[in-house]
mmCIF file of C-alpha atoms in Angstrom:
data_model
loop_
_atom_site.group_PDB
_atom_site.id
_atom_site.type_symbol
_atom_site.label_atom_id
_atom_site.label_comp_id
_atom_site.label_asym_id
_atom_site.label_seq_id
_atom_site.Cartn_x
_atom_site.Cartn_y
_atom_site.Cartn_z
ATOM 1 C CA UNK A 287 -4.383 -13.415 -19.018
ATOM 2 C CA UNK A 288 -3.015 -15.079 -15.878
ATOM 3 C CA UNK A 289 -4.326 -17.642 -12.725
ATOM 4 C CA UNK A 290 -2.947 -17.890 -9.912
ATOM 5 C CA UNK A 291 -1.351 -21.514 -8.706
ATOM 6 C CA UNK A 292 -3.269 -23.452 -7.120
ATOM 7 C CA UNK A 293 -1.181 -22.583 -3.634
ATOM 8 C CA UNK A 294 -0.945 -19.308 -1.782
ATOM 9 C CA UNK A 295 2.450 -18.047 -1.719
ATOM 10 C CA UNK A 296 4.701 -18.884 0.955
ATOM 11 C CA UNK A 297 4.932 -15.394 3.134
ATOM 12 C CA UNK A 298 8.104 -14.811 3.973
ATOM 13 C CA UNK A 299 7.297 -10.390 4.093
ATOM 14 C CA UNK A 300 4.717 -8.371 5.492
ATOM 15 C CA UNK A 301 3.971 -5.144 4.022
ATOM 16 C CA UNK A 302 4.468 -1.910 5.924
ATOM 17 C CA UNK A 303 3.210 1.404 4.826
ATOM 18 C CA UNK A 304 3.726 4.358 6.845
ATOM 19 C CA UNK A 305 3.154 7.913 6.597
ATOM 20 C CA UNK A 306 5.036 11.461 6.760
ATOM 21 C CA UNK A 307 4.548 14.806 6.801
ATOM 22 C CA UNK A 308 7.108 17.859 5.875
ATOM 23 C CA UNK A 309 6.163 21.110 6.148
ATOM 24 C CA UNK A 310 7.725 22.758 3.078
ATOM 25 C CA UNK A 311 10.251 24.623 2.265
ATOM 26 C CA UNK A 312 12.681 25.250 5.310
ATOM 27 C CA UNK A 313 12.222 21.299 6.881
ATOM 28 C CA UNK A 314 13.782 18.089 5.440
ATOM 29 C CA UNK A 315 13.029 14.309 5.821
ATOM 30 C CA UNK A 316 15.996 12.621 7.035
ATOM 31 C CA UNK A 317 15.816 8.613 6.610
ATOM 32 C CA UNK A 318 18.051 7.351 8.736
ATOM 33 C CA UNK A 319 17.972 4.054 10.567
ATOM 34 C CA UNK A 320 16.359 5.680 13.153
ATOM 35 C CA UNK A 321 13.527 7.203 11.191
ATOM 36 C CA UNK A 322 12.595 3.140 10.528
ATOM 37 C CA UNK A 323 13.089 2.520 13.700
ATOM 38 C CA UNK A 324 16.428 0.011 12.844
ATOM 39 C CA UNK A 325 14.005 -2.425 11.246
ATOM 40 C CA UNK A 326 15.449 -4.501 8.151
ATOM 41 C CA UNK A 327 13.014 -3.095 5.601
ATOM 42 C CA UNK A 328 12.695 -3.338 2.093
ATOM 43 C CA UNK A 329 11.734 0.399 0.521
ATOM 44 C CA UNK A 330 9.308 -0.509 -2.594
ATOM 45 C CA UNK A 331 7.677 2.483 -3.729
ATOM 46 C CA UNK A 332 6.515 6.050 -2.361
ATOM 47 C CA UNK A 333 3.596 8.358 -3.169
ATOM 48 C CA UNK A 334 2.748 11.722 -1.912
ATOM 49 C CA UNK A 335 0.752 14.565 -2.406
ATOM 50 C CA UNK A 336 1.760 18.106 -2.002
ATOM 51 C CA UNK A 337 0.025 21.612 -2.203
ATOM 52 C CA UNK A 338 0.337 22.816 -5.830
ATOM 53 C CA UNK A 339 1.066 26.510 -6.034
ATOM 54 C CA UNK A 340 3.511 27.998 -8.999
ATOM 55 C CA UNK A 341 4.488 30.558 -6.600
ATOM 56 C CA UNK A 342 5.364 28.161 -3.660
ATOM 57 C CA UNK A 343 6.673 25.929 -6.613
ATOM 58 C CA UNK A 344 5.314 23.054 -5.046
ATOM 59 C CA UNK A 345 7.108 21.070 -8.167
ATOM 60 C CA UNK A 346 10.991 22.462 -6.566
ATOM 61 C CA UNK A 347 10.479 18.842 -4.130
ATOM 62 C CA UNK A 348 13.585 16.977 -4.245
ATOM 63 C CA UNK A 349 14.549 13.161 -2.750
ATOM 64 C CA UNK A 350 17.868 11.551 -1.932
ATOM 65 C CA UNK A 351 18.978 7.779 -1.283
ATOM 66 C CA UNK A 352 22.927 7.519 -0.303
ATOM 67 C CA UNK A 353 22.351 3.839 0.490
ATOM 68 C CA UNK A 354 25.649 2.267 2.643
ATOM 69 C CA UNK A 355 28.507 1.002 0.027
ATOM 70 C CA UNK A 356 27.955 1.888 -3.049
ATOM 71 C CA UNK A 357 24.484 1.279 -3.115
ATOM 72 C CA UNK A 358 23.394 4.701 -4.536
ATOM 73 C CA UNK A 359 20.126 4.772 -5.480
ATOM 74 C CA UNK A 360 20.669 8.855 -7.106
ATOM 75 C CA UNK A 361 24.005 10.335 -6.293
ATOM 76 C CA UNK A 362 22.068 13.925 -7.227
ATOM 77 C CA UNK A 363 18.888 15.168 -5.641
ATOM 78 C CA UNK A 364 15.851 13.976 -8.248
ATOM 79 C CA UNK A 365 12.877 15.766 -8.583
ATOM 80 C CA UNK A 366 10.005 13.915 -6.252
ATOM 81 C CA UNK A 367 7.919 14.587 -9.458
ATOM 82 C CA UNK A 368 9.985 12.776 -11.903
ATOM 83 C CA UNK A 369 9.429 10.102 -9.288
ATOM 84 C CA UNK A 370 6.004 9.832 -8.247
ATOM 85 C CA UNK A 371 2.909 10.709 -10.210
ATOM 86 C CA UNK A 372 1.899 12.859 -6.969
ATOM 87 C CA UNK A 373 -1.998 13.606 -5.744
ATOM 88 C CA UNK A 374 -2.333 17.090 -5.364
ATOM 89 C CA UNK A 375 -4.871 19.503 -3.153
ATOM 90 C CA UNK A 376 -5.209 21.598 -5.723
ATOM 91 C CA UNK A 377 -7.715 20.900 -9.014
ATOM 92 C CA UNK A 378 -6.122 19.378 -11.557
ATOM 93 C CA UNK A 379 -3.287 17.666 -9.637
ATOM 94 C CA UNK A 380 -5.700 15.121 -8.174
ATOM 95 C CA UNK A 381 -4.585 12.006 -9.309
ATOM 96 C CA UNK A 382 -1.918 9.151 -8.063
ATOM 97 C CA UNK A 383 0.181 6.922 -10.127
ATOM 98 C CA UNK A 384 1.396 3.511 -8.783
ATOM 99 C CA UNK A 385 4.381 3.989 -6.301
ATOM 100 C CA UNK A 386 7.768 3.386 -8.018
ATOM 101 C CA UNK A 387 9.092 -0.335 -7.420
ATOM 102 C CA UNK A 388 12.489 0.724 -6.239
ATOM 103 C CA UNK A 389 13.025 -2.125 -4.517
ATOM 104 C CA UNK A 390 15.734 -0.925 -2.170
ATOM 105 C CA UNK A 391 17.186 -2.566 0.796
ATOM 106 C CA UNK A 392 17.163 -0.890 4.289
ATOM 107 C CA UNK A 393 19.534 -2.296 6.865
ATOM 108 C CA UNK A 394 19.152 -1.121 10.159
ATOM 109 C CA UNK A 395 22.261 -1.069 11.143
ATOM 110 C CA UNK A 396 23.360 0.911 8.250
ATOM 111 C CA UNK A 397 24.366 4.158 7.227
ATOM 112 C CA UNK A 398 21.455 4.531 4.645
ATOM 113 C CA UNK A 399 20.263 8.266 4.477
ATOM 114 C CA UNK A 400 17.525 9.627 2.535
ATOM 115 C CA UNK A 401 15.923 13.350 1.896
ATOM 116 C CA UNK A 402 14.031 15.256 0.842
ATOM 117 C CA UNK A 403 14.161 18.668 0.559
ATOM 118 C CA UNK A 404 11.830 21.654 -0.373
ATOM 119 C CA UNK A 405 14.402 24.247 -2.342
ATOM 120 C CA UNK A 406 12.649 27.339 -2.310
ATOM 121 C CA UNK A 407 8.787 29.085 -1.586
ATOM 122 C CA UNK A 408 7.761 31.366 0.731
ATOM 123 C CA UNK A 409 4.655 29.930 2.439
ATOM 124 C CA UNK A 410 4.188 26.860 4.087
ATOM 125 C CA UNK A 411 3.369 23.947 1.520
ATOM 126 C CA UNK A 412 2.338 20.480 3.701
ATOM 127 C CA UNK A 413 3.859 17.219 1.642
ATOM 128 C CA UNK A 414 2.237 14.423 2.229
ATOM 129 C CA UNK A 415 4.299 10.687 2.333
ATOM 130 C CA UNK A 416 3.400 7.361 2.106
ATOM 131 C CA UNK A 417 6.179 5.020 1.838
ATOM 132 C CA UNK A 418 5.949 1.078 1.270
ATOM 133 C CA UNK A 419 7.934 -1.302 2.252
ATOM 134 C CA UNK A 420 8.198 -5.304 2.679
ATOM 135 C CA UNK A 421 9.143 -5.967 6.646
ATOM 136 C CA UNK A 422 10.809 -10.098 7.300
ATOM 137 C CA UNK A 423 8.268 -12.085 8.672
ATOM 138 C CA UNK A 424 9.478 -15.803 7.851
ATOM 139 C CA UNK A 425 12.929 -16.752 7.868
ATOM 140 C CA UNK A 426 15.645 -15.711 5.722
ATOM 141 C CA UNK A 427 17.509 -18.269 3.691
ATOM 142 C CA UNK A 428 20.994 -16.633 5.063
ATOM 143 C CA UNK A 429 19.637 -17.188 8.234
ATOM 144 C CA UNK B 208 6.040 -5.192 -9.069
ATOM 145 C CA UNK B 209 4.222 -6.515 -11.407
ATOM 146 C CA UNK B 210 7.039 -9.167 -12.148
ATOM 147 C CA UNK B 211 6.050 -10.854 -9.133
ATOM 148 C CA UNK B 212 2.946 -11.739 -10.810
ATOM 149 C CA UNK B 213 4.344 -13.421 -13.747
ATOM 150 C CA UNK B 214 5.948 -16.666 -13.880
ATOM 151 C CA UNK B 215 6.351 -17.026 -10.236
ATOM 152 C CA UNK B 216 2.769 -17.086 -8.821
ATOM 153 C CA UNK B 217 0.836 -17.120 -11.244
ATOM 154 C CA UNK B 218 0.414 -19.681 -14.281
ATOM 155 C CA UNK B 219 0.312 -17.808 -17.862
ATOM 156 C CA UNK B 220 -2.826 -18.668 -20.378
ATOM 157 C CA UNK B 221 -3.172 -18.619 -23.719
ATOM 158 C CA UNK B 222 -6.142 -16.685 -24.329
ATOM 159 C CA UNK B 223 -7.062 -19.023 -27.715
ATOM 160 C CA UNK B 224 -6.183 -22.218 -26.213
ATOM 161 C CA UNK B 225 -7.178 -22.055 -22.484
ATOM 162 C CA UNK B 226 -8.372 -24.757 -20.871
ATOM 163 C CA UNK B 227 -11.568 -23.867 -18.964
ATOM 164 C CA UNK B 228 -12.336 -27.718 -18.324
ATOM 165 C CA UNK B 229 -9.001 -26.820 -16.255
ATOM 166 C CA UNK B 230 -9.146 -24.064 -14.813
ATOM 167 C CA UNK B 231 -13.236 -24.475 -13.947
ATOM 168 C CA UNK B 232 -11.743 -27.184 -11.837
ATOM 169 C CA UNK B 233 -8.919 -25.318 -10.368
ATOM 170 C CA UNK B 234 -11.487 -22.967 -9.581
ATOM 171 C CA UNK B 235 -13.103 -25.864 -6.937
ATOM 172 C CA UNK B 236 -10.089 -25.013 -4.735
ATOM 173 C CA UNK B 237 -9.584 -21.136 -5.516
ATOM 174 C CA UNK B 238 -11.212 -17.886 -6.745
ATOM 175 C CA UNK B 239 -11.380 -14.884 -6.999
ATOM 176 C CA UNK B 240 -12.501 -13.034 -4.253
ATOM 177 C CA UNK B 241 -13.689 -9.416 -3.001
ATOM 178 C CA UNK B 242 -13.879 -8.370 0.484
ATOM 179 C CA UNK B 243 -15.644 -5.246 0.793
ATOM 180 C CA UNK B 244 -15.569 -2.596 3.306
ATOM 181 C CA UNK B 245 -17.764 0.671 3.989
ATOM 182 C CA UNK B 246 -18.133 3.173 5.999
ATOM 183 C CA UNK B 247 -19.351 6.671 6.339
ATOM 184 C CA UNK B 248 -16.398 8.680 8.359
ATOM 185 C CA UNK B 249 -17.750 11.555 10.433
ATOM 186 C CA UNK B 250 -15.699 14.847 10.291
ATOM 187 C CA UNK B 251 -13.113 14.858 13.050
ATOM 188 C CA UNK B 252 -12.280 11.944 15.387
ATOM 189 C CA UNK B 253 -9.424 9.459 15.573
ATOM 190 C CA UNK B 254 -10.077 7.109 14.767
ATOM 191 C CA UNK B 255 -14.307 7.626 14.186
ATOM 192 C CA UNK B 256 -14.997 4.726 12.467
ATOM 193 C CA UNK B 257 -13.493 0.874 11.815
ATOM 194 C CA UNK B 258 -14.822 -1.495 9.809
ATOM 195 C CA UNK B 259 -13.434 -4.624 9.442
ATOM 196 C CA UNK B 260 -13.499 -7.635 7.274
ATOM 197 C CA UNK B 261 -13.324 -11.239 8.111
ATOM 198 C CA UNK B 262 -11.745 -13.970 6.294
ATOM 199 C CA UNK B 263 -13.583 -17.326 7.068
ATOM 200 C CA UNK B 264 -13.002 -20.293 8.563
ATOM 201 C CA UNK B 265 -11.406 -22.562 6.179
ATOM 202 C CA UNK B 266 -10.226 -20.216 4.025
ATOM 203 C CA UNK B 267 -7.090 -18.508 3.033
ATOM 204 C CA UNK B 268 -7.249 -15.276 0.924
ATOM 205 C CA UNK B 269 -4.283 -13.462 -0.507
ATOM 206 C CA UNK B 270 -4.823 -10.352 -0.550
ATOM 207 C CA UNK B 271 -3.396 -8.905 -3.968
ATOM 208 C CA UNK B 272 -4.882 -5.140 -3.586
ATOM 209 C CA UNK B 273 -7.739 -2.797 -2.817
ATOM 210 C CA UNK B 274 -9.538 -0.733 -5.332
ATOM 211 C CA UNK B 275 -11.902 1.922 -3.624
ATOM 212 C CA UNK B 276 -14.122 5.167 -3.994
ATOM 213 C CA UNK B 277 -14.427 8.101 -0.811
ATOM 214 C CA UNK B 278 -16.369 11.123 -1.582
ATOM 215 C CA UNK B 279 -14.489 14.649 -0.722
ATOM 216 C CA UNK B 280 -17.102 16.507 1.152
ATOM 217 C CA UNK B 281 -15.518 19.278 3.029
ATOM 218 C CA UNK B 282 -17.146 22.440 4.762
ATOM 219 C CA UNK B 283 -20.081 22.209 2.755
ATOM 220 C CA UNK B 284 -18.305 21.735 -0.661
ATOM 221 C CA UNK B 285 -17.255 18.770 -2.672
ATOM 222 C CA UNK B 286 -12.924 20.270 -2.231
ATOM 223 C CA UNK B 287 -11.970 17.018 -4.419
ATOM 224 C CA UNK B 288 -9.284 16.534 -1.888
ATOM 225 C CA UNK B 289 -9.029 13.381 -0.188
ATOM 226 C CA UNK B 290 -9.645 13.593 3.813
ATOM 227 C CA UNK B 291 -10.241 10.480 4.410
ATOM 228 C CA UNK B 292 -7.512 8.581 5.875
ATOM 229 C CA UNK B 293 -6.852 4.856 7.200
ATOM 230 C CA UNK B 294 -5.092 2.303 8.989
ATOM 231 C CA UNK B 295 -4.584 -1.955 8.312
ATOM 232 C CA UNK B 296 -4.329 -4.271 10.758
ATOM 233 C CA UNK B 297 -4.186 -7.837 10.651
ATOM 234 C CA UNK B 298 -5.380 -9.552 13.871
ATOM 235 C CA UNK B 299 -4.370 -12.731 13.539
ATOM 236 C CA UNK B 300 -0.259 -12.306 12.622
ATOM 237 C CA UNK B 301 -0.578 -9.307 14.704
ATOM 238 C CA UNK B 302 0.484 -7.118 12.033
ATOM 239 C CA UNK B 303 0.166 -3.439 11.744
ATOM 240 C CA UNK B 304 0.213 -3.264 7.618
ATOM 241 C CA UNK B 305 -0.376 0.735 8.222
ATOM 242 C CA UNK B 306 0.133 1.676 11.559
ATOM 243 C CA UNK B 307 -0.035 5.394 10.918
ATOM 244 C CA UNK B 308 -3.078 7.171 9.387
ATOM 245 C CA UNK B 309 -2.551 7.166 5.559
ATOM 246 C CA UNK B 310 -4.811 9.701 3.270
ATOM 247 C CA UNK B 311 -6.565 7.122 0.774
ATOM 248 C CA UNK B 312 -5.387 9.329 -2.260
ATOM 249 C CA UNK B 313 -1.748 7.883 -1.204
ATOM 250 C CA UNK B 314 -3.011 3.871 -1.116
ATOM 251 C CA UNK B 315 -5.038 4.176 -3.953
ATOM 252 C CA UNK B 316 -6.704 5.990 -7.169
ATOM 253 C CA UNK B 317 -10.360 6.123 -6.531
ATOM 254 C CA UNK B 318 -11.330 6.781 -10.141
ATOM 255 C CA UNK B 319 -13.764 9.508 -10.539
ATOM 256 C CA UNK B 320 -15.889 10.944 -7.948
ATOM 257 C CA UNK B 321 -18.853 13.678 -7.824
ATOM 258 C CA UNK B 322 -21.251 14.377 -4.727
ATOM 259 C CA UNK B 323 -24.904 14.705 -6.515
ATOM 260 C CA UNK B 324 -25.898 18.442 -6.028
ATOM 261 C CA UNK B 325 -22.587 19.675 -3.928
ATOM 262 C CA UNK B 326 -20.369 22.623 -5.603
ATOM 263 C CA UNK B 327 -17.041 21.744 -6.160
ATOM 264 C CA UNK B 328 -14.555 20.659 -8.162
ATOM 265 C CA UNK B 329 -13.505 17.178 -7.997
ATOM 266 C CA UNK B 330 -11.553 15.802 -10.335
ATOM 267 C CA UNK B 331 -10.261 12.423 -9.851
ATOM 268 C CA UNK B 332 -10.152 10.789 -12.955
ATOM 269 C CA UNK B 333 -7.930 8.355 -12.540
ATOM 270 C CA UNK B 334 -8.584 4.472 -10.927
ATOM 271 C CA UNK B 335 -6.075 2.427 -9.753
ATOM 272 C CA UNK B 336 -5.768 -0.194 -7.120
ATOM 273 C CA UNK B 337 -3.468 -0.061 -4.188
ATOM 274 C CA UNK B 338 -0.985 -3.302 -4.224
ATOM 275 C CA UNK B 339 -1.266 -5.122 -0.979
ATOM 276 C CA UNK B 340 -0.252 -8.062 -1.390
ATOM 277 C CA UNK B 341 -0.856 -9.763 1.886
ATOM 278 C CA UNK B 342 -1.498 -13.626 3.087
ATOM 279 C CA UNK B 343 -4.390 -13.878 5.146
ATOM 280 C CA UNK B 344 -5.395 -16.699 7.516
ATOM 281 C CA UNK B 345 -8.300 -17.988 8.358
ATOM 282 C CA UNK B 346 -10.264 -16.841 10.966
ATOM 283 C CA UNK B 347 -8.711 -13.279 11.059
ATOM 284 C CA UNK B 348 -9.955 -10.503 10.874
ATOM 285 C CA UNK B 349 -8.898 -7.578 9.317
ATOM 286 C CA UNK B 350 -9.355 -3.986 11.108
ATOM 287 C CA UNK B 351 -9.519 -0.634 8.338
ATOM 288 C CA UNK B 352 -9.782 2.121 10.712
ATOM 289 C CA UNK B 353 -10.818 5.452 9.183
ATOM 290 C CA UNK B 354 -10.256 9.058 9.877
ATOM 291 C CA UNK B 355 -11.272 12.341 8.538
ATOM 292 C CA UNK B 356 -9.845 15.663 8.425
ATOM 293 C CA UNK B 357 -13.208 17.144 6.885
ATOM 294 C CA UNK B 358 -14.964 19.892 7.921
ATOM 295 C CA UNK B 359 -18.560 19.364 8.819
ATOM 296 C CA UNK B 360 -19.179 17.166 6.224
ATOM 297 C CA UNK B 361 -19.507 13.163 6.431
ATOM 298 C CA UNK B 362 -17.696 11.571 3.624
ATOM 299 C CA UNK B 363 -18.332 8.210 2.853
ATOM 300 C CA UNK B 364 -15.596 5.320 1.740
ATOM 301 C CA UNK B 365 -16.450 1.795 0.047
ATOM 302 C CA UNK B 366 -13.246 -0.216 -0.556
ATOM 303 C CA UNK B 367 -12.794 -3.599 -1.794
ATOM 304 C CA UNK B 368 -9.862 -5.383 -1.052
ATOM 305 C CA UNK B 369 -9.343 -8.216 -3.916
ATOM 306 C CA UNK B 370 -7.388 -11.361 -4.584
ATOM 307 C CA UNK B 371 -7.734 -14.838 -4.590
ATOM 308 C CA UNK B 372 -9.485 -17.269 -1.659
ATOM 309 C CA UNK B 373 -8.237 -20.469 -1.273
ATOM 310 C CA UNK B 374 -10.616 -23.188 0.518
ATOM 311 C CA UNK B 375 -8.278 -25.044 3.277
ATOM 312 C CA UNK B 376 -7.839 -28.797 2.876
ATOM 313 C CA UNK B 377 -8.113 -28.676 -0.957
ATOM 314 C CA UNK B 378 -5.010 -28.554 -3.068
ATOM 315 C CA UNK B 379 -1.555 -28.425 -1.655
ATOM 316 C CA UNK B 380 -1.346 -25.524 0.208
ATOM 317 C CA UNK B 381 -2.410 -26.590 4.028
ATOM 318 C CA UNK B 382 1.387 -28.174 3.690
ATOM 319 C CA UNK B 383 2.674 -24.420 2.720
ATOM 320 C CA UNK B 384 0.673 -22.949 5.905
ATOM 321 C CA UNK B 385 1.609 -25.145 7.940
ATOM 322 C CA UNK B 386 5.846 -24.689 7.138
ATOM 323 C CA UNK B 387 4.644 -20.952 7.047
ATOM 324 C CA UNK B 388 3.391 -20.898 10.519
ATOM 325 C CA UNK B 389 5.858 -23.413 12.231
ATOM 326 C CA UNK B 390 8.967 -21.014 10.538
ATOM 327 C CA UNK B 391 7.623 -17.764 11.538
ATOM 328 C CA UNK B 392 10.833 -16.413 13.555
ATOM 329 C CA UNK B 393 9.905 -15.046 17.090
ATOM 330 C CA UNK B 394 10.903 -11.792 17.978
ATOM 331 C CA UNK B 395 9.309 -8.133 18.640
ATOM 332 C CA UNK B 396 10.486 -6.924 14.911
ATOM 333 C CA UNK B 397 8.037 -10.177 13.259
ATOM 334 C CA UNK B 398 5.305 -9.150 15.178
#
């Protein structure tokens, strides 16, 4: 059991949830600094849904994040289904799981690159993504 | 995500030795609160409906997350795929929490939904909230524009923003809010 403390939290960040659509295959998204409009953000989660069709291999959607410096979320592309329980647009795959707690800082000046790629398939699949961020609103202790 | 709730923001309570009198005392200044939002969203439109909820003057609402349900009708059938999308805006802070239309099934899981008397295969079976974690100041209207990709059919959406509400002037949080306000740093990236 939990009960809140008797003061509300001091809010230094506000939520920011952005939507992106990707048509697969033959398309990809790159999460460049321009992609996030050069803001300092904290990526906290990803949710997604896509057409599910074994022929189109909707389960072969891969995600890759390479941060600046030595920060690497994954050095090799990882299957999107392995990190985000997707909703789907075909029967049987309509569930959703909470966004993965990633906590990946997104520096406006970094060379941070993330990439989502669909590798195979003949017919276009639509991938809907929601990226969950926290955005600075108060003062950082680091100025 | 869940770690935030344990220790930092919540007191952990031993259910065997909980002091109900103490909790009752605390609940004079803070208590659980739901803000419902509902709309009938016609097919098409961008946005077609903009329901709102308002946090009263003298109250602060710590919105932890949102639960909800929605129908999945399109083209005369229950297609089982979410047709509705939404935005979310804090008008007081000028913060677009969700600036793009995002399908609701990427924000929360509605649990099982089935429209009576309509053929189809709605197979939502998991209920799960979306966690927002946002402190809403007094006298603030929250806007929830909704849009639909459905063909021909209207869809219902019922959302419930849940969290804890604080009574201004009790407890110690007026100081906290003042501090938050005065520490706000100007600049477009913080608006």
